[in-house]
Amino acid sequence: MKTALCLSRSNLSVITLACLGFTNVATAADLQVFTGAPVAVGNGTARVEVTTNGMNEPESVSVVMSKDALQGLPAVQADQMVWEFSLPMPEAGPQTGYDHVVLDWNPAGHIPEGVYNVPHFDVHFYLISGGEREAITFHGEGRELAMAAPDPQLVPAGYVIPPDAAVDRMGMHGLDPAGHEFHGQPFSHNFIYGYYKGELMFVEPMVSLSFLESLPGMTSPVKKPQRYSYPAWYPAAYRIGFDAGKGEYTIALQNLERAD
């Protein structure tokens, strides 16, 4: 009986390992990638990718940049400090709640001085339409409404929204002062929330050019608010990585969870 039991366990181990192998293959096969139209950036391109699971639910929403995209980027000009690249979402695949993505290249960075004034990318995943985004302004009669403070439930614990972080055609920026760039270290990456008229209307990984050039591979948790303004798939983490085989950088919203 003992010998038979040992044989059974041995056979079970082989079968289990085989099944695990087939399970992994099946899981990989279930993943689908939907790609938006590429847009010229620098000497390369950038595009949006949505990866789904076997239930056709989004697992990640990413901006993918070719390696050459970091070369030939515009330099600072007297009349222009930021360059916008509007990236369309994939035409096929599940609805994520994100209408479009705007990749901002800041060759000299931006305020706060001494914190974000280094070359970097702001990656805005907008929950509103391009037309609504273009209409955002913090000037004129509607300024007070535009700068209305959001419900505290829309702001992650510890985040602050400085009044000088309101940008036309973009929104107000909720910053995480726990980021190492606020504690004497160089800026590499952080996660921002965007607001307009009291509503949360974009999420934004920020990443410095030097960090991308280091060919990173990191994943960081996202501090989440208690609720959201728009139904969408929101990240519990974001990833910044480089795929040497493909020669591509990825800036991704990951571990997506549905919020209505």
mmCIF file of C-alpha atoms in Angstrom:
data_model
loop_
_atom_site.group_PDB
_atom_site.id
_atom_site.type_symbol
_atom_site.label_atom_id
_atom_site.label_comp_id
_atom_site.label_asym_id
_atom_site.label_seq_id
_atom_site.Cartn_x
_atom_site.Cartn_y
_atom_site.Cartn_z
ATOM 1 C CA MET A 1 0.000 0.000 0.000
ATOM 2 C CA LYS A 2 2.790 2.393 0.827
ATOM 3 C CA THR A 3 4.489 1.646 -2.505
ATOM 4 C CA ALA A 4 1.253 2.088 -4.379
ATOM 5 C CA LEU A 5 0.634 5.385 -2.579
ATOM 6 C CA CYS A 6 4.067 6.646 -3.540
ATOM 7 C CA LEU A 7 3.511 5.726 -7.179
ATOM 8 C CA SER A 8 0.142 7.463 -7.167
ATOM 9 C CA ARG A 9 1.683 10.602 -5.764
ATOM 10 C CA SER A 10 4.449 10.458 -8.337
ATOM 11 C CA ASN A 11 1.970 10.049 -11.182
ATOM 12 C CA LEU A 12 -0.176 12.810 -9.743
ATOM 13 C CA SER A 13 2.801 15.163 -9.657
ATOM 14 C CA VAL A 14 3.544 14.514 -13.324
ATOM 15 C CA ILE A 15 -0.088 15.002 -14.294
ATOM 16 C CA THR A 16 -0.360 18.133 -12.163
ATOM 17 C CA LEU A 17 2.733 19.658 -13.729
ATOM 18 C CA ALA A 18 1.440 18.820 -17.191
ATOM 19 C CA CYS A 19 -1.920 20.392 -16.406
ATOM 20 C CA LEU A 20 -0.256 23.490 -15.025
ATOM 21 C CA GLY A 21 1.738 23.788 -18.211
ATOM 22 C CA PHE A 22 -1.366 23.533 -20.369
ATOM 23 C CA THR A 23 -3.143 26.018 -18.105
ATOM 24 C CA ASN A 24 -0.381 28.568 -18.596
ATOM 25 C CA VAL A 25 -0.498 28.103 -22.356
ATOM 26 C CA ALA A 26 -4.266 28.506 -22.381
ATOM 27 C CA THR A 27 -4.075 31.632 -20.236
ATOM 28 C CA ALA A 28 -1.522 33.200 -22.557
ATOM 29 C CA ALA A 29 -3.644 32.267 -25.555
ATOM 30 C CA ASP A 30 -6.690 33.931 -23.954
ATOM 31 C CA LEU A 31 -4.913 37.298 -23.834
ATOM 32 C CA GLN A 32 -5.723 39.638 -26.708
ATOM 33 C CA VAL A 33 -4.101 42.931 -27.615
ATOM 34 C CA PHE A 34 -6.033 45.703 -29.359
ATOM 35 C CA THR A 35 -3.958 48.491 -30.871
ATOM 36 C CA GLY A 36 -4.755 52.093 -31.675
ATOM 37 C CA ALA A 37 -3.367 53.869 -34.716
ATOM 38 C CA PRO A 38 0.305 54.840 -34.239
ATOM 39 C CA VAL A 39 1.265 58.514 -34.087
ATOM 40 C CA ALA A 40 4.655 59.962 -35.008
ATOM 41 C CA VAL A 41 6.682 60.979 -31.938
ATOM 42 C CA GLY A 42 10.327 62.026 -32.268
ATOM 43 C CA ASN A 43 11.995 59.711 -34.759
ATOM 44 C CA GLY A 44 9.576 56.910 -33.881
ATOM 45 C CA THR A 45 5.938 56.309 -32.968
ATOM 46 C CA ALA A 46 3.595 55.944 -30.009
ATOM 47 C CA ARG A 47 0.317 54.052 -29.806
ATOM 48 C CA VAL A 48 -2.297 52.887 -27.310
ATOM 49 C CA GLU A 49 -2.689 49.182 -26.543
ATOM 50 C CA VAL A 50 -5.486 47.498 -24.600
ATOM 51 C CA THR A 51 -4.810 43.972 -23.343
ATOM 52 C CA THR A 52 -7.800 41.819 -22.400
ATOM 53 C CA ASN A 53 -8.329 38.512 -20.607
ATOM 54 C CA GLY A 54 -10.385 35.492 -21.670
ATOM 55 C CA MET A 55 -13.598 37.214 -20.586
ATOM 56 C CA ASN A 56 -12.847 40.175 -22.891
ATOM 57 C CA GLU A 57 -12.210 42.416 -19.884
ATOM 58 C CA PRO A 58 -9.374 44.944 -20.056
ATOM 59 C CA GLU A 59 -6.336 43.977 -18.010
ATOM 60 C CA SER A 60 -4.155 46.941 -18.991
ATOM 61 C CA VAL A 61 -4.273 50.145 -21.016
ATOM 62 C CA SER A 62 -0.841 51.231 -22.199
ATOM 63 C CA VAL A 63 1.070 53.788 -24.208
ATOM 64 C CA VAL A 64 3.747 51.962 -26.197
ATOM 65 C CA MET A 65 6.622 53.996 -27.649
ATOM 66 C CA SER A 66 9.220 52.753 -30.074
ATOM 67 C CA LYS A 67 12.832 53.215 -28.972
ATOM 68 C CA ASP A 68 13.380 55.860 -31.666
ATOM 69 C CA ALA A 69 10.573 57.976 -30.182
ATOM 70 C CA LEU A 70 13.025 59.280 -27.588
ATOM 71 C CA GLN A 71 15.291 60.596 -30.357
ATOM 72 C CA GLY A 72 14.608 63.765 -32.347
ATOM 73 C CA LEU A 73 12.138 65.200 -29.837
ATOM 74 C CA PRO A 74 11.468 68.958 -30.054
ATOM 75 C CA ALA A 75 13.630 71.251 -27.959
ATOM 76 C CA VAL A 76 12.410 74.231 -25.952
ATOM 77 C CA GLN A 77 11.279 77.128 -28.111
ATOM 78 C CA ALA A 78 10.545 80.716 -27.129
ATOM 79 C CA ASP A 79 6.833 80.349 -27.846
ATOM 80 C CA GLN A 80 6.294 76.695 -26.931
ATOM 81 C CA MET A 81 7.219 74.705 -23.827
ATOM 82 C CA VAL A 82 5.135 71.554 -24.326
ATOM 83 C CA TRP A 83 4.279 69.343 -27.296
ATOM 84 C CA GLU A 84 1.039 67.319 -27.332
ATOM 85 C CA PHE A 85 0.594 64.022 -29.164
ATOM 86 C CA SER A 86 -3.040 62.859 -29.170
ATOM 87 C CA LEU A 87 -3.219 59.060 -29.318
ATOM 88 C CA PRO A 88 -6.493 57.385 -30.364
ATOM 89 C CA MET A 89 -7.895 54.419 -28.513
ATOM 90 C CA PRO A 90 -8.190 51.106 -30.421
ATOM 91 C CA GLU A 91 -11.293 50.918 -32.609
ATOM 92 C CA ALA A 92 -11.909 47.284 -31.624
ATOM 93 C CA GLY A 93 -11.980 45.593 -28.236
ATOM 94 C CA PRO A 94 -13.854 46.314 -25.004
ATOM 95 C CA GLN A 95 -14.775 49.759 -23.755
ATOM 96 C CA THR A 96 -12.345 50.898 -21.063
ATOM 97 C CA GLY A 97 -13.938 54.246 -20.234
ATOM 98 C CA TYR A 98 -10.936 56.156 -21.625
ATOM 99 C CA ASP A 99 -11.805 58.339 -24.610
ATOM 100 C CA HIS A 100 -8.279 59.180 -25.764
ATOM 101 C CA VAL A 101 -4.735 59.594 -24.476
ATOM 102 C CA VAL A 102 -2.570 62.703 -24.738
ATOM 103 C CA LEU A 103 1.176 62.193 -24.504
ATOM 104 C CA ASP A 104 2.789 65.482 -23.472
ATOM 105 C CA TRP A 105 6.503 66.026 -24.054
ATOM 106 C CA ASN A 106 7.999 68.666 -21.743
ATOM 107 C CA PRO A 107 11.611 69.297 -22.819
ATOM 108 C CA ALA A 108 12.244 71.703 -19.919
ATOM 109 C CA GLY A 109 9.662 70.251 -17.539
ATOM 110 C CA HIS A 110 7.179 72.469 -15.706
ATOM 111 C CA ILE A 111 6.286 73.732 -12.253
ATOM 112 C CA PRO A 112 6.878 73.185 -9.377
ATOM 113 C CA GLU A 113 10.371 74.569 -9.909
ATOM 114 C CA GLY A 114 13.050 72.265 -8.594
ATOM 115 C CA VAL A 115 10.688 69.274 -8.738
ATOM 116 C CA TYR A 116 9.335 68.677 -12.251
ATOM 117 C CA ASN A 117 11.537 71.044 -14.257
ATOM 118 C CA VAL A 118 13.392 68.194 -15.966
ATOM 119 C CA PRO A 119 12.662 66.692 -19.411
ATOM 120 C CA HIS A 120 9.731 64.312 -19.012
ATOM 121 C CA PHE A 121 6.496 62.883 -20.408
ATOM 122 C CA ASP A 122 3.017 63.404 -18.958
ATOM 123 C CA VAL A 123 0.690 60.607 -20.074
ATOM 124 C CA HIS A 124 -2.941 61.730 -19.717
ATOM 125 C CA PHE A 125 -5.638 59.049 -19.982
ATOM 126 C CA TYR A 126 -8.800 61.153 -20.463
ATOM 127 C CA LEU A 127 -12.273 60.091 -19.411
ATOM 128 C CA ILE A 128 -13.833 62.972 -21.375
ATOM 129 C CA SER A 129 -13.957 63.662 -25.107
ATOM 130 C CA GLY A 130 -11.352 65.622 -27.026
ATOM 131 C CA GLY A 131 -13.858 68.423 -27.550
ATOM 132 C CA GLU A 132 -14.572 68.666 -23.826
ATOM 133 C CA ARG A 133 -10.851 68.693 -23.087
ATOM 134 C CA GLU A 134 -10.213 71.487 -25.595
ATOM 135 C CA ALA A 135 -12.878 73.594 -23.867
ATOM 136 C CA ILE A 136 -11.195 73.430 -20.444
ATOM 137 C CA THR A 137 -10.203 76.890 -19.256
ATOM 138 C CA PHE A 138 -9.489 78.531 -15.939
ATOM 139 C CA HIS A 139 -9.985 82.089 -17.191
ATOM 140 C CA GLY A 140 -13.015 84.323 -17.507
ATOM 141 C CA GLU A 141 -16.400 84.161 -15.822
ATOM 142 C CA GLY A 142 -16.317 80.406 -15.302
ATOM 143 C CA ARG A 143 -13.027 80.383 -13.391
ATOM 144 C CA GLU A 144 -14.586 79.778 -9.960
ATOM 145 C CA LEU A 145 -16.658 76.839 -11.221
ATOM 146 C CA ALA A 146 -13.705 75.446 -13.174
ATOM 147 C CA MET A 147 -11.553 75.443 -10.037
ATOM 148 C CA ALA A 148 -14.230 74.020 -7.754
ATOM 149 C CA ALA A 149 -12.708 71.659 -5.214
ATOM 150 C CA PRO A 150 -13.669 68.022 -5.842
ATOM 151 C CA ASP A 151 -15.502 65.958 -3.275
ATOM 152 C CA PRO A 152 -12.831 64.579 -0.880
ATOM 153 C CA GLN A 153 -13.943 61.075 -1.867
ATOM 154 C CA LEU A 154 -12.566 61.755 -5.365
ATOM 155 C CA VAL A 155 -9.083 62.539 -4.001
ATOM 156 C CA PRO A 156 -6.775 59.760 -2.767
ATOM 157 C CA ALA A 157 -5.604 60.061 0.818
ATOM 158 C CA GLY A 158 -2.544 62.304 1.052
ATOM 159 C CA TYR A 159 -2.967 63.952 -2.358
ATOM 160 C CA VAL A 160 -3.067 67.747 -2.679
ATOM 161 C CA ILE A 161 -4.397 69.986 -5.489
ATOM 162 C CA PRO A 162 -2.335 73.196 -5.668
ATOM 163 C CA PRO A 163 -4.184 76.131 -7.280
ATOM 164 C CA ASP A 164 -1.213 76.838 -9.567
ATOM 165 C CA ALA A 165 -1.526 73.319 -11.013
ATOM 166 C CA ALA A 166 -4.576 74.308 -13.102
ATOM 167 C CA VAL A 167 -3.731 74.161 -16.820
ATOM 168 C CA ASP A 168 -6.001 75.202 -19.708
ATOM 169 C CA ARG A 169 -7.036 72.387 -22.095
ATOM 170 C CA MET A 170 -5.889 69.933 -19.441
ATOM 171 C CA GLY A 171 -7.274 70.328 -15.914
ATOM 172 C CA MET A 172 -6.259 70.694 -12.282
ATOM 173 C CA HIS A 173 -3.571 68.314 -11.058
ATOM 174 C CA GLY A 174 -3.756 66.305 -7.857
ATOM 175 C CA LEU A 175 -0.197 65.578 -6.674
ATOM 176 C CA ASP A 176 1.197 63.013 -4.266
ATOM 177 C CA PRO A 177 3.658 64.839 -1.950
ATOM 178 C CA ALA A 178 4.931 61.478 -0.721
ATOM 179 C CA GLY A 179 6.770 61.130 -4.047
ATOM 180 C CA HIS A 180 10.531 61.012 -3.655
ATOM 181 C CA GLU A 181 10.897 64.101 -5.895
ATOM 182 C CA PHE A 182 9.405 66.138 -3.022
ATOM 183 C CA HIS A 183 12.020 64.809 -0.634
ATOM 184 C CA GLY A 184 15.294 65.847 -2.177
ATOM 185 C CA GLN A 185 15.611 63.110 -4.812
ATOM 186 C CA PRO A 186 15.529 63.536 -8.612
ATOM 187 C CA PHE A 187 12.139 63.031 -10.262
ATOM 188 C CA SER A 188 11.746 59.696 -12.027
ATOM 189 C CA HIS A 189 8.016 58.837 -12.011
ATOM 190 C CA ASN A 190 4.777 59.463 -10.141
ATOM 191 C CA PHE A 191 0.993 59.187 -10.574
ATOM 192 C CA ILE A 192 -1.359 62.180 -10.959
ATOM 193 C CA TYR A 193 -5.143 62.620 -10.880
ATOM 194 C CA GLY A 194 -6.832 65.365 -12.924
ATOM 195 C CA TYR A 195 -9.948 67.426 -12.105
ATOM 196 C CA TYR A 196 -12.223 69.992 -13.725
ATOM 197 C CA LYS A 197 -15.367 71.570 -12.260
ATOM 198 C CA GLY A 198 -15.008 69.252 -9.291
ATOM 199 C CA GLU A 199 -14.975 66.047 -11.353
ATOM 200 C CA LEU A 200 -12.144 63.533 -11.725
ATOM 201 C CA MET A 201 -11.537 63.396 -15.482
ATOM 202 C CA PHE A 202 -8.056 61.986 -16.145
ATOM 203 C CA VAL A 203 -5.394 59.754 -14.642
ATOM 204 C CA GLU A 204 -1.740 60.385 -15.452
ATOM 205 C CA PRO A 205 1.524 58.533 -15.010
ATOM 206 C CA MET A 206 4.468 60.932 -15.268
ATOM 207 C CA VAL A 207 7.942 59.709 -16.196
ATOM 208 C CA SER A 208 11.238 61.473 -16.750
ATOM 209 C CA LEU A 209 13.248 61.069 -19.926
ATOM 210 C CA SER A 210 16.285 59.939 -17.946
ATOM 211 C CA PHE A 211 14.263 57.206 -16.236
ATOM 212 C CA LEU A 212 13.052 55.873 -19.585
ATOM 213 C CA GLU A 213 16.617 55.982 -20.927
ATOM 214 C CA SER A 214 17.679 53.747 -18.018
ATOM 215 C CA LEU A 215 15.592 50.970 -19.666
ATOM 216 C CA PRO A 216 13.461 50.411 -16.568
ATOM 217 C CA GLY A 217 11.214 47.594 -15.474
ATOM 218 C CA MET A 218 9.087 48.625 -12.509
ATOM 219 C CA THR A 219 5.530 48.398 -11.216
ATOM 220 C CA SER A 220 4.145 50.709 -8.557
ATOM 221 C CA PRO A 221 0.832 50.631 -6.677
ATOM 222 C CA VAL A 222 -1.658 53.432 -7.303
ATOM 223 C CA LYS A 223 -3.275 55.260 -4.424
ATOM 224 C CA LYS A 224 -6.988 55.160 -5.206
ATOM 225 C CA PRO A 225 -9.829 57.528 -4.266
ATOM 226 C CA GLN A 226 -12.965 56.235 -2.582
ATOM 227 C CA ARG A 227 -14.991 56.778 -5.751
ATOM 228 C CA TYR A 228 -14.728 58.112 -9.322
ATOM 229 C CA SER A 229 -16.704 60.556 -11.447
ATOM 230 C CA TYR A 230 -16.975 58.422 -14.598
ATOM 231 C CA PRO A 231 -17.567 54.693 -15.144
ATOM 232 C CA ALA A 232 -14.323 53.115 -16.333
ATOM 233 C CA TRP A 233 -11.625 50.547 -15.588
ATOM 234 C CA TYR A 234 -9.246 52.168 -13.098
ATOM 235 C CA PRO A 235 -5.708 51.036 -12.231
ATOM 236 C CA ALA A 236 -4.513 49.620 -8.948
ATOM 237 C CA ALA A 237 -0.949 49.833 -10.302
ATOM 238 C CA TYR A 238 1.080 51.360 -13.119
ATOM 239 C CA ARG A 239 4.073 49.953 -14.922
ATOM 240 C CA ILE A 240 6.987 51.546 -16.776
ATOM 241 C CA GLY A 241 9.149 49.105 -18.708
ATOM 242 C CA PHE A 242 11.354 48.468 -21.703
ATOM 243 C CA ASP A 243 11.120 45.388 -23.940
ATOM 244 C CA ALA A 244 14.589 44.850 -25.419
ATOM 245 C CA GLY A 245 13.307 42.261 -27.895
ATOM 246 C CA LYS A 246 10.730 44.627 -29.377
ATOM 247 C CA GLY A 247 12.697 47.803 -28.752
ATOM 248 C CA GLU A 248 9.674 49.433 -27.081
ATOM 249 C CA TYR A 249 8.872 51.377 -23.936
ATOM 250 C CA THR A 250 5.559 50.775 -22.172
ATOM 251 C CA ILE A 251 3.756 53.082 -19.750
ATOM 252 C CA ALA A 252 0.759 51.091 -18.549
ATOM 253 C CA LEU A 253 -2.275 51.277 -16.304
ATOM 254 C CA GLN A 254 -2.480 47.802 -14.765
ATOM 255 C CA ASN A 255 -4.584 45.641 -12.441
ATOM 256 C CA LEU A 256 -7.686 47.353 -13.760
ATOM 257 C CA GLU A 257 -10.883 47.308 -11.706
ATOM 258 C CA ARG A 258 -14.318 48.380 -12.906
ATOM 259 C CA ALA A 259 -15.962 51.354 -11.183
ATOM 260 C CA ASP A 260 -19.454 52.572 -12.127
#
